[in-house]
Amino acid sequence: MSDIVISLDRVNKWYNPTFQVLKDCSLDVRKGEVVVVCGPSGSGKSTLIKCVNALEPFQSGEIAVDGVRLREKGVDLPKLRARVGMVFQNFELFPHLSVLENLDLAQLKVLGRSKDEARAKSEALLRRVDLAAHAAKYPGQLSGGQQQRVAIARALAMDPVAMLFDEPTSALDPEMVSEVLDAMVELAREGMTMMVVTHEMGFARKVAHRVVFMDRGEIVVDAEKEEFFAANGNERARVFLSKILGH
Amino acid sequence: MNYHWNWGIFLEPSPEGNGTYGQMLLSGLWMTLQVSVLAWTLALCAGSCVGVVRSLPSAWARRLSDVWIEPLRNIPLLVQLFLWYFVLPELIPETWGDWLKQLPNAPFYNAVVGVGLFMSARVAVQVATGLAALPRGQMAAGLALGLTPGQTYRYVLLPMAFRVVLPPLTSELINTIKNTSVALTIGLAELTARARAVQEFSFQVFEAFAAATLGYLAINLLATLAMRLIERQARLPGYGKA
């Protein structure tokens, strides 16, 4: 079982005593695995992924990341989060820092890397996402697609054991979706462990190992990709798929 | 109007015996500057801390910030200066009270603390507003990278929040400078107090207050200019377009 990087065990979360957003969610993500989480809006998929790096608290159950249990007493949350990369729907680059400084910041302040070390790492990652020419620019000067690729590079700069993507292409203009997906596909092919909340079923077909379908806070389907997309799969998942693919 | 103009008054020796009337006014200007700089420093430091507390998600933190902010901004500055200067020394244990009363330059320290605290409440509200104006995801992004909440404030949130509220902070800086004039009531020899002294000695009321007016105008225009330069320096390419 040592190859399990992210494990969720019967996670329950309430926003108030009457509204339960997550119901008994259990899920394992193995090393090198790409798990796509999909489902209708309000189904709890973004909440679920934010629980993984403790950005959202949950009331019962347990999540372990690389063997570290989130609810254990005295757990070092910043240290744990530093080992998990996260990419947000709205990029969330730091607007007052240049692209390069965005990548440097946590390397310097969290990992304690030297300035030269961080710089070398940042520059290599910017080359990798094809943005080396924009290193000195500010986020406000980049397109949405470029900003999201910077955000991916920023997360990778921490040498994470896994990457979480929370609807990484939902806020993008259509013509910029593919450049971000391409970067994610490349990452998946290099063997990065990934948990991806997305509606991009093309991405799921291409690189996912498993697809998880959520509805009303529950994990309804957790299946191998081939099985998920097969015509005789789960009824609710089929209805959902026909809605987002059927046009 | 039967008024005897005398613009040469500033060069005439003052009855204080250690310089001219002009030098009296300059000493007041210098005092105003010193109190302003120190009070603004105090207002910025304390106000930023309280503003950060006010921006925390906990309801208790917000209430705590109210305990600081509400008395300081709802009681007139003049009353606050009297409270610090005349009432506080009587309320605390006698030895401390005596020490306060015998403190050399007591009006100076009182003015710095009084005006500084009064303005800190206003700065706190501005800083909290600036923090609230930032996208909620910025905090999450900082935390997700492994920064502590403190580091996220220091390196991510506050640098942007200050940029957002730089224009209203300019007004608060100017208010701080103008408010130092209230300290003449506790005997601080700042610019307005010195202008009054010139008037009382020489009866040249128009000249004295014309000079004080120009003094305040000059300081405040310089302060505004300095803030404009900071604003220009802090402007981010491409930010706020979309």
XYZ file of C-alpha atoms in Angstrom:
489
model
C 0.000 0.000 0.000
C 3.019 2.251 0.137
C 2.419 3.484 -3.391
C -0.744 5.325 -2.339
C 0.032 9.049 -2.400
C -3.391 10.441 -1.539
C -5.937 8.516 0.439
C -9.377 9.702 1.502
C -11.218 7.565 4.002
C -14.929 8.232 4.583
C -14.560 11.998 4.540
C -17.626 13.918 5.716
C -18.036 17.662 5.654
C -20.903 19.887 6.695
C -21.157 23.628 6.049
C -23.709 23.818 8.828
C -25.551 21.129 10.797
C -28.113 20.698 8.033
C -26.055 20.987 4.857
C -23.686 18.140 4.149
C -21.335 18.841 1.230
C -19.297 15.633 1.371
C -20.754 12.258 2.265
C -18.486 9.332 3.096
C -16.038 10.085 0.318
C -13.325 7.464 -0.020
C -10.695 7.482 -2.710
C -7.097 6.398 -3.262
C -4.667 7.928 -5.706
C -1.584 5.864 -6.414
C 1.828 7.092 -7.413
C 1.847 8.145 -11.051
C -1.891 7.870 -11.335
C -4.091 10.517 -12.940
C -7.566 10.654 -11.430
C -10.151 12.920 -13.005
C -12.998 14.059 -10.762
C -16.131 15.215 -12.546
C -19.731 15.891 -11.724
C -22.434 18.533 -11.907
C -21.785 21.911 -10.326
C -22.429 21.885 -6.611
C -21.595 18.194 -6.355
C -18.691 18.889 -4.004
C -15.779 18.085 -6.274
C -13.913 21.354 -5.683
C -14.554 21.055 -1.958
C -13.205 17.520 -2.025
C -9.959 18.491 -3.729
C -9.482 21.439 -1.350
C -9.797 19.055 1.583
C -6.792 17.116 0.288
C -4.353 19.931 1.127
C -6.398 21.128 4.093
C -7.575 24.353 2.505
C -11.053 23.231 3.581
C -11.620 21.578 6.946
C -13.725 18.430 7.237
C -15.489 17.058 10.267
C -15.024 13.310 10.099
C -13.016 10.730 8.242
C -9.328 10.999 7.423
C -7.143 12.103 4.558
C -3.523 11.053 4.254
C -1.045 12.594 1.869
C 2.195 10.691 1.352
C 1.540 8.934 4.652
C 0.876 12.109 6.656
C -2.602 12.216 8.165
C -4.252 15.622 8.057
C -6.276 15.374 11.242
C -3.466 14.005 13.370
C -2.551 16.280 16.256
C 0.397 18.543 15.628
C 0.527 17.929 11.902
C 2.594 20.591 10.132
C 0.071 21.850 7.575
C 2.360 24.299 5.753
C 4.947 21.553 5.336
C 2.329 19.149 4.055
C 0.871 21.698 1.636
C 4.318 22.492 0.297
C 4.539 18.893 -0.914
C 1.274 19.083 -2.847
C 1.021 21.405 -5.816
C -2.273 23.118 -6.459
C -3.588 24.886 -9.533
C -6.688 27.049 -9.162
C -9.518 27.951 -11.472
C -8.607 31.648 -11.355
C -4.818 31.105 -11.525
C -4.187 33.113 -8.362
C -0.789 34.348 -9.402
C 0.536 37.089 -7.140
C -0.047 40.269 -9.173
C 2.664 42.351 -7.484
C 5.414 39.866 -8.310
C 6.957 39.191 -11.704
C 6.490 35.750 -13.237
C 9.924 34.721 -12.032
C 9.286 36.063 -8.513
C 5.995 34.176 -8.404
C 7.975 30.981 -8.915
C 10.763 31.990 -6.530
C 8.709 33.093 -3.533
C 7.787 29.799 -1.862
C 11.089 28.176 -2.833
C 12.876 30.881 -0.862
C 10.464 31.256 2.058
C 9.244 27.686 2.490
C 11.949 25.378 1.142
C 14.777 27.706 2.140
C 16.505 27.373 -1.197
C 19.218 29.888 -2.028
C 18.408 32.657 -4.458
C 20.538 31.080 -7.189
C 19.046 27.643 -6.656
C 15.496 28.979 -6.816
C 16.228 31.098 -9.851
C 17.730 28.172 -11.749
C 14.741 25.990 -10.903
C 12.254 28.726 -11.875
C 13.951 29.420 -15.181
C 14.072 25.742 -16.079
C 10.360 25.375 -15.326
C 9.458 28.469 -17.339
C 11.332 27.031 -20.303
C 9.392 23.843 -19.844
C 6.013 25.600 -20.068
C 7.372 27.676 -22.926
C 7.269 30.996 -21.100
C 10.946 31.787 -20.593
C 10.543 34.939 -22.667
C 7.940 36.258 -20.213
C 9.932 35.758 -16.994
C 10.236 39.469 -16.219
C 6.609 40.313 -16.982
C 3.842 40.737 -14.425
C 0.789 38.450 -14.368
C -1.414 41.310 -15.585
C 0.537 41.377 -18.821
C -0.132 37.727 -19.664
C -3.110 35.995 -21.242
C -5.210 33.636 -19.141
C -3.626 30.593 -20.717
C -0.139 31.930 -20.049
C -1.056 32.764 -16.458
C -2.340 29.276 -15.840
C 0.855 27.769 -17.257
C 2.850 30.013 -14.915
C 0.645 28.743 -12.071
C 1.467 25.156 -13.031
C 5.171 25.991 -13.120
C 4.888 27.731 -9.739
C 3.382 24.608 -8.200
C 6.015 22.370 -9.814
C 8.803 24.542 -8.417
C 8.113 22.990 -5.019
C 8.910 19.497 -6.340
C 5.502 18.214 -5.238
C 4.665 14.542 -4.710
C 1.276 15.174 -6.291
C -0.572 17.895 -8.146
C -4.151 19.009 -7.555
C -6.024 20.832 -10.310
C -9.258 22.613 -9.425
C -11.070 23.276 -12.723
C -7.877 24.626 -14.302
C -9.484 25.535 -17.632
C -12.925 26.768 -16.554
C -11.969 30.438 -16.420
C -10.137 30.402 -19.741
C -11.231 31.682 -23.111
C -11.863 28.660 -25.363
C -8.836 29.263 -27.557
C -6.526 29.020 -24.535
C -7.822 25.797 -23.082
C -5.629 23.546 -25.198
C -2.314 25.167 -24.256
C -3.066 24.491 -20.583
C -4.341 20.964 -21.229
C -1.236 20.225 -23.290
C 0.952 21.208 -20.362
C -1.097 18.948 -18.097
C -0.954 16.032 -20.539
C 2.811 16.367 -20.693
C 2.968 16.341 -16.924
C 0.767 13.244 -16.749
C 2.936 11.446 -19.285
C 6.012 12.179 -17.192
C 4.388 10.202 -14.402
C 3.162 12.962 -12.094
C 0.507 11.898 -9.622
C -2.507 14.067 -10.395
C -6.004 14.667 -9.122
C -7.907 16.811 -11.584
C -11.341 18.356 -11.177
C -12.458 19.156 -14.707
C -15.200 18.937 -17.265
C -12.688 18.311 -20.023
C -13.591 14.756 -20.935
C -11.131 14.845 -23.817
C -8.363 15.247 -21.251
C -9.835 12.410 -19.199
C -9.932 10.092 -22.218
C -6.384 10.968 -23.158
C -4.480 10.643 -19.900
C -6.713 9.663 -16.978
C -6.272 6.285 -15.392
C -9.455 6.581 -13.396
C -12.512 8.780 -13.466
C -14.467 9.632 -10.352
C -17.998 10.915 -10.729
C -19.538 12.911 -7.887
C -23.117 13.902 -7.335
C -24.612 15.672 -4.313
C -21.507 15.205 -2.206
C -21.141 11.516 -2.882
C -18.658 9.599 -4.962
C -21.089 7.771 -7.218
C -18.653 6.198 -9.626
C -14.976 5.419 -9.198
C -13.963 3.461 -12.266
C -11.162 2.744 -14.665
C -11.333 5.140 -17.587
C -12.427 2.524 -20.155
C -15.165 1.320 -17.890
C -16.358 4.867 -17.142
C -16.743 5.835 -20.757
C -18.317 2.520 -21.738
C -21.921 2.753 -22.846
C -23.222 0.487 -20.094
C -21.792 2.387 -17.118
C -23.529 4.071 -14.237
C -26.879 5.664 -15.041
C -26.245 9.066 -13.363
C -22.784 9.316 -14.892
C -24.248 8.539 -18.330
C -26.863 11.257 -17.967
C -24.143 13.710 -16.883
C -21.856 12.704 -19.744
C -24.625 13.021 -22.298
C -25.302 16.530 -20.993
C -21.740 17.774 -21.271
C -20.863 15.845 -24.422
C -24.213 15.814 -26.169
C -23.980 18.855 -28.334
C -10.453 98.232 8.356
C -7.868 99.980 10.341
C -5.080 97.400 10.268
C -1.427 98.149 10.198
C 0.229 95.689 7.797
C 3.794 94.800 8.590
C 5.304 91.974 6.535
C 8.670 92.797 7.967
C 7.532 91.422 11.316
C 9.125 88.033 10.615
C 12.582 89.571 10.683
C 12.019 91.502 13.879
C 13.356 90.071 17.136
C 10.767 88.279 19.216
C 10.239 89.152 22.908
C 11.273 85.583 23.749
C 14.745 86.933 23.292
C 16.301 84.121 21.285
C 15.582 84.996 17.670
C 13.115 86.573 15.312
C 9.384 86.086 14.922
C 10.195 84.164 11.736
C 12.295 81.736 13.741
C 9.436 81.285 16.190
C 7.227 80.156 13.324
C 9.946 77.910 11.899
C 10.367 76.202 15.270
C 6.621 75.543 15.201
C 6.833 74.142 11.698
C 9.669 71.842 12.765
C 7.613 70.641 15.748
C 4.608 69.980 13.503
C 6.829 67.949 11.191
C 8.308 65.868 14.001
C 4.961 65.082 15.594
C 3.436 64.313 12.179
C 6.156 61.861 11.166
C 6.095 60.004 14.484
C 2.302 59.980 14.754
C 1.976 58.690 11.176
C 4.557 55.985 11.856
C 2.589 54.902 14.917
C -0.712 55.088 13.000
C 0.662 52.970 10.144
C 2.194 50.286 12.382
C -0.684 49.969 14.833
C -3.302 50.463 12.116
C -1.806 47.736 9.927
C -1.753 45.253 12.809
C -5.342 46.028 13.787
C -6.390 45.962 10.116
C -4.905 42.477 9.740
C -6.729 41.307 12.872
C -9.948 42.784 11.469
C -9.488 40.797 8.241
C -9.180 37.423 9.977
C -12.057 35.003 9.423
C -12.896 34.672 13.131
C -15.765 36.752 14.519
C -13.776 37.252 17.724
C -10.927 38.853 15.823
C -13.339 41.307 14.271
C -14.816 42.163 17.667
C -11.324 42.626 19.056
C -10.553 45.100 16.273
C -13.814 46.927 17.076
C -12.634 47.372 20.660
C -9.636 49.255 19.256
C -11.279 51.091 16.411
C -14.641 52.260 17.723
C -13.552 54.331 20.765
C -10.648 55.854 18.846
C -12.701 56.989 15.899
C -15.900 57.941 17.701
C -14.425 60.221 20.349
C -13.271 63.630 19.103
C -9.509 63.991 18.871
C -9.591 67.010 21.181
C -11.302 64.981 23.907
C -8.871 62.108 23.394
C -5.877 64.402 23.833
C -7.398 65.736 27.077
C -8.028 62.177 28.256
C -4.425 61.122 27.615
C -2.949 64.326 28.988
C -5.114 65.269 31.971
C -7.138 62.193 32.933
C -4.819 59.234 32.373
C -2.165 60.363 34.928
C -4.890 60.532 37.604
C -6.302 57.086 36.817
C -3.113 55.055 36.990
C -1.155 54.327 40.218
C 0.203 57.521 41.704
C 3.907 56.873 41.114
C 3.314 56.246 37.402
C 0.997 59.247 37.206
C 3.641 61.494 38.772
C 6.245 60.139 36.403
C 3.967 60.967 33.458
C 3.286 64.471 34.743
C 6.986 65.178 35.276
C 8.033 63.764 31.935
C 9.974 66.414 30.011
C 8.261 67.240 26.709
C 5.075 65.593 27.957
C 2.912 67.504 25.415
C 5.147 66.197 22.624
C 4.789 62.522 23.569
C 1.109 63.007 24.267
C 0.542 64.536 20.858
C 2.435 61.723 19.094
C 0.526 59.005 20.940
C -2.833 60.783 20.882
C -2.843 61.718 17.208
C -1.110 58.441 16.269
C -3.705 56.265 18.001
C -6.599 58.361 16.688
C -5.307 57.940 13.141
C -4.474 54.254 13.655
C -8.192 53.479 13.848
C -8.717 55.047 10.444
C -5.660 53.323 8.941
C -6.888 49.996 10.363
C -10.210 50.331 8.572
C -8.454 51.225 5.315
C -6.049 48.286 5.556
C -8.893 45.902 6.361
C -10.811 47.244 3.372
C -7.802 46.714 1.131
C -7.408 43.144 2.353
C -11.116 42.466 1.842
C -10.883 43.758 -1.726
C -8.399 41.035 -2.721
C -9.672 37.828 -4.351
C -10.270 35.159 -1.712
C -8.168 32.724 -3.702
C -4.977 34.686 -2.985
C -4.860 33.453 0.614
C -5.557 29.896 -0.558
C -2.797 30.186 -3.169
C -0.295 31.335 -0.563
C -1.243 28.558 1.848
C -1.239 25.945 -0.924
C 2.402 26.774 -1.629
C 3.250 26.018 1.986
C 3.481 29.597 3.228
C 2.165 30.077 6.759
C -0.794 32.444 7.207
C 1.659 35.037 8.556
C 3.938 34.697 5.539
C 0.937 34.874 3.217
C -0.068 38.195 4.767
C 3.483 39.493 4.670
C 4.453 38.497 1.126
C 1.143 38.141 -0.726
C -1.819 39.959 0.808
C -0.432 43.114 2.429
C 1.683 44.276 -0.534
C -1.463 44.214 -2.677
C -3.782 45.602 0.012
C -1.533 48.643 0.481
C -1.519 49.241 -3.260
C -5.317 49.154 -3.292
C -5.648 51.711 -0.483
C -2.752 54.040 -1.309
C -5.023 56.910 -2.450
C -7.159 56.950 0.742
C -3.969 56.535 2.815
C -2.724 59.775 1.271
C -5.789 61.516 2.746
C -5.108 59.941 6.119
C -1.501 61.136 6.064
C -2.688 64.682 5.382
C -5.307 64.368 8.111
C -2.548 63.313 10.492
C -0.507 66.412 9.697
C -3.503 68.723 10.075
C -4.647 67.024 13.280
C -1.359 67.790 15.023
C -2.633 71.385 15.320
C -5.140 70.201 17.948
C -2.167 69.542 20.235
C -1.813 73.266 20.872
C -4.558 72.710 23.470
C -2.212 70.588 25.567
C 0.535 73.158 25.224
C 2.525 71.784 22.318
C 4.486 74.554 20.580
C 3.579 73.445 17.066
C 2.922 75.688 14.081
C -0.563 76.919 15.008
C 0.478 77.558 18.610
C 3.506 79.523 17.468
C 1.397 81.568 15.037
C -0.909 82.456 17.931
C 2.072 83.422 20.044
C 3.349 85.708 17.288
C -0.082 87.299 17.099
C -0.278 87.818 20.846
C 3.163 89.398 21.063
C 2.960 91.533 17.925
C -0.765 91.930 17.139
C 0.107 91.064 13.503
C -2.633 88.415 13.266
C -2.906 88.295 9.474
C 0.808 87.956 8.855
C 1.163 85.269 11.533
C -1.641 83.112 10.242
C -0.807 83.726 6.601
C 2.595 82.245 7.350
C 1.051 79.299 9.227
C -1.357 78.688 6.347
C 1.487 78.630 3.844
C 3.438 76.321 6.149
C 0.621 73.767 6.310
C -0.002 74.049 2.583
C 3.653 73.440 1.824
C 3.947 70.376 4.082
C 0.737 68.836 2.804
C 1.508 69.450 -0.840
C 4.909 67.834 -0.329
C 3.263 64.883 1.432
C 0.775 64.493 -1.421
C 3.579 64.650 -3.954
C 5.568 62.017 -2.079
C 2.556 59.713 -1.971
C 1.978 60.223 -5.705
C 5.562 59.157 -6.341
C 5.050 56.056 -4.203
C 1.824 55.312 -6.101
C 3.629 55.591 -9.406
C 6.455 53.409 -8.134
C 3.996 50.768 -6.919
C 1.900 50.666 -10.071
C 1.829 47.214 -11.664
C 2.075 46.773 -15.422
C -1.159 45.354 -16.823
C -2.891 45.156 -13.445
C -6.555 46.077 -13.184
C -7.191 46.165 -16.932
C -9.459 43.152 -17.245
